[in-house]
CSV table of C-alpha atoms in Angstrom, one decimal:
chain,number,residue,atom,x,y,z
A,3,UNK,CA,-10.2,-8.5,-19.7
A,4,UNK,CA,-7.6,-6.3,-17.9
A,5,UNK,CA,-5.2,-7.8,-15.5
A,6,UNK,CA,-5.4,-6.4,-11.9
A,7,UNK,CA,-2.8,-4.7,-9.9
A,8,UNK,CA,-3.1,-4.0,-6.1
A,9,UNK,CA,-0.7,-1.3,-4.9
A,10,UNK,CA,-0.4,-0.9,-1.1
A,11,UNK,CA,1.3,2.2,0.4
A,12,UNK,CA,1.2,4.2,-2.9
A,13,UNK,CA,0.2,7.7,-1.8
A,14,UNK,CA,3.7,9.1,-2.5
A,15,UNK,CA,5.6,10.1,-5.6
A,16,UNK,CA,6.4,6.5,-6.6
A,17,UNK,CA,2.8,5.3,-6.2
A,18,UNK,CA,1.6,8.3,-8.2
A,19,UNK,CA,4.0,7.4,-11.0
A,20,UNK,CA,2.9,3.8,-10.9
A,21,UNK,CA,-0.7,4.9,-11.1
A,22,UNK,CA,-0.1,7.1,-14.1
A,23,UNK,CA,1.8,4.4,-16.0
A,24,UNK,CA,-0.5,1.5,-15.2
A,25,UNK,CA,-4.0,3.0,-15.0
A,26,UNK,CA,-4.8,2.8,-18.7
A,27,UNK,CA,-3.8,-0.9,-19.2
A,28,UNK,CA,-4.7,-2.5,-15.8
A,29,UNK,CA,-7.5,-2.5,-13.3
A,30,UNK,CA,-5.9,-0.9,-10.2
A,31,UNK,CA,-6.7,-0.8,-6.5
A,32,UNK,CA,-4.5,1.7,-4.8
A,33,UNK,CA,-4.3,2.0,-1.0
A,34,UNK,CA,-2.5,4.2,1.5
A,35,UNK,CA,-2.8,5.3,5.1
A,36,UNK,CA,-3.0,8.9,3.8
A,37,UNK,CA,-5.7,9.3,1.2
A,38,UNK,CA,-4.4,12.4,-0.6
A,39,UNK,CA,-6.0,11.8,-4.1
A,40,UNK,CA,-9.3,10.5,-5.5
A,41,UNK,CA,-7.7,7.3,-6.9
A,42,UNK,CA,-6.6,6.2,-3.4
A,43,UNK,CA,-8.5,4.1,-0.8
A,44,UNK,CA,-7.7,4.2,2.9
A,45,UNK,CA,-5.9,1.1,4.2
A,46,UNK,CA,-3.2,0.8,6.9
A,47,UNK,CA,-1.2,-2.3,5.8
A,48,UNK,CA,0.2,-2.6,9.4
A,49,UNK,CA,-3.2,-4.1,10.2
A,50,UNK,CA,-2.3,-7.4,8.4
A,51,UNK,CA,-5.8,-8.9,8.7
A,52,UNK,CA,-7.4,-5.9,6.9
A,53,UNK,CA,-4.6,-5.9,4.3
A,54,UNK,CA,-5.0,-9.6,3.6
A,55,UNK,CA,-8.8,-9.4,3.3
A,56,UNK,CA,-8.5,-6.4,0.9
A,57,UNK,CA,-6.0,-8.2,-1.3
A,58,UNK,CA,-8.0,-11.4,-1.2
A,59,UNK,CA,-11.2,-9.6,-2.1
A,60,UNK,CA,-9.6,-7.8,-5.1
A,61,UNK,CA,-7.8,-10.9,-6.4
A,62,UNK,CA,-4.9,-9.2,-8.1
A,63,UNK,CA,-2.6,-10.6,-10.7
A,64,UNK,CA,0.2,-8.5,-9.3
A,65,UNK,CA,0.8,-7.0,-5.9
A,66,UNK,CA,3.1,-4.0,-5.3
A,67,UNK,CA,3.8,-3.2,-1.7
A,68,UNK,CA,5.6,0.2,-1.9
A,69,UNK,CA,4.8,1.9,1.4
A,70,UNK,CA,7.5,3.3,3.6
A,71,UNK,CA,8.1,6.0,6.1
A,72,UNK,CA,10.5,8.4,4.3
A,73,UNK,CA,10.5,11.4,6.6
A,74,UNK,CA,13.7,11.1,8.5
A,75,UNK,CA,12.6,13.3,11.4
A,76,UNK,CA,9.4,11.2,11.8
A,77,UNK,CA,11.4,8.0,11.7
A,78,UNK,CA,13.8,9.2,14.4
A,79,UNK,CA,11.0,10.4,16.6
A,80,UNK,CA,8.9,7.1,16.3
A,81,UNK,CA,11.7,4.5,16.1
A,82,UNK,CA,9.4,1.7,17.4
A,83,UNK,CA,7.1,1.9,14.4
A,84,UNK,CA,9.5,-0.2,12.4
A,85,UNK,CA,8.9,-3.0,14.9
A,86,UNK,CA,5.1,-3.0,14.6
A,87,UNK,CA,3.8,-6.1,16.4
A,88,UNK,CA,1.2,-6.7,13.8
A,89,UNK,CA,3.8,-7.0,11.1
A,90,UNK,CA,6.4,-8.8,13.1
A,91,UNK,CA,3.9,-11.6,14.0
A,92,UNK,CA,3.6,-12.3,10.2
A,93,UNK,CA,7.3,-12.7,9.4
């Protein structure tokens, strides 16, 4: 039986590399806010309740949370996104 890996926020280059490396040896669940490939499922991990339910339902052995805003211009334009109330309430 394959071990399970849940990867949140993995629609970018790092997530794609993880998917390529781990997909043969592990059962994967890969989520991102931007579904840009067939191996991804839609999930916005800023909605903590949906994120928690999805992880609990999958029951992974390992959890990689690798999502990040990496577009500098976007980050400068939407500075308040880093202080998302949904995520701050869980800290």
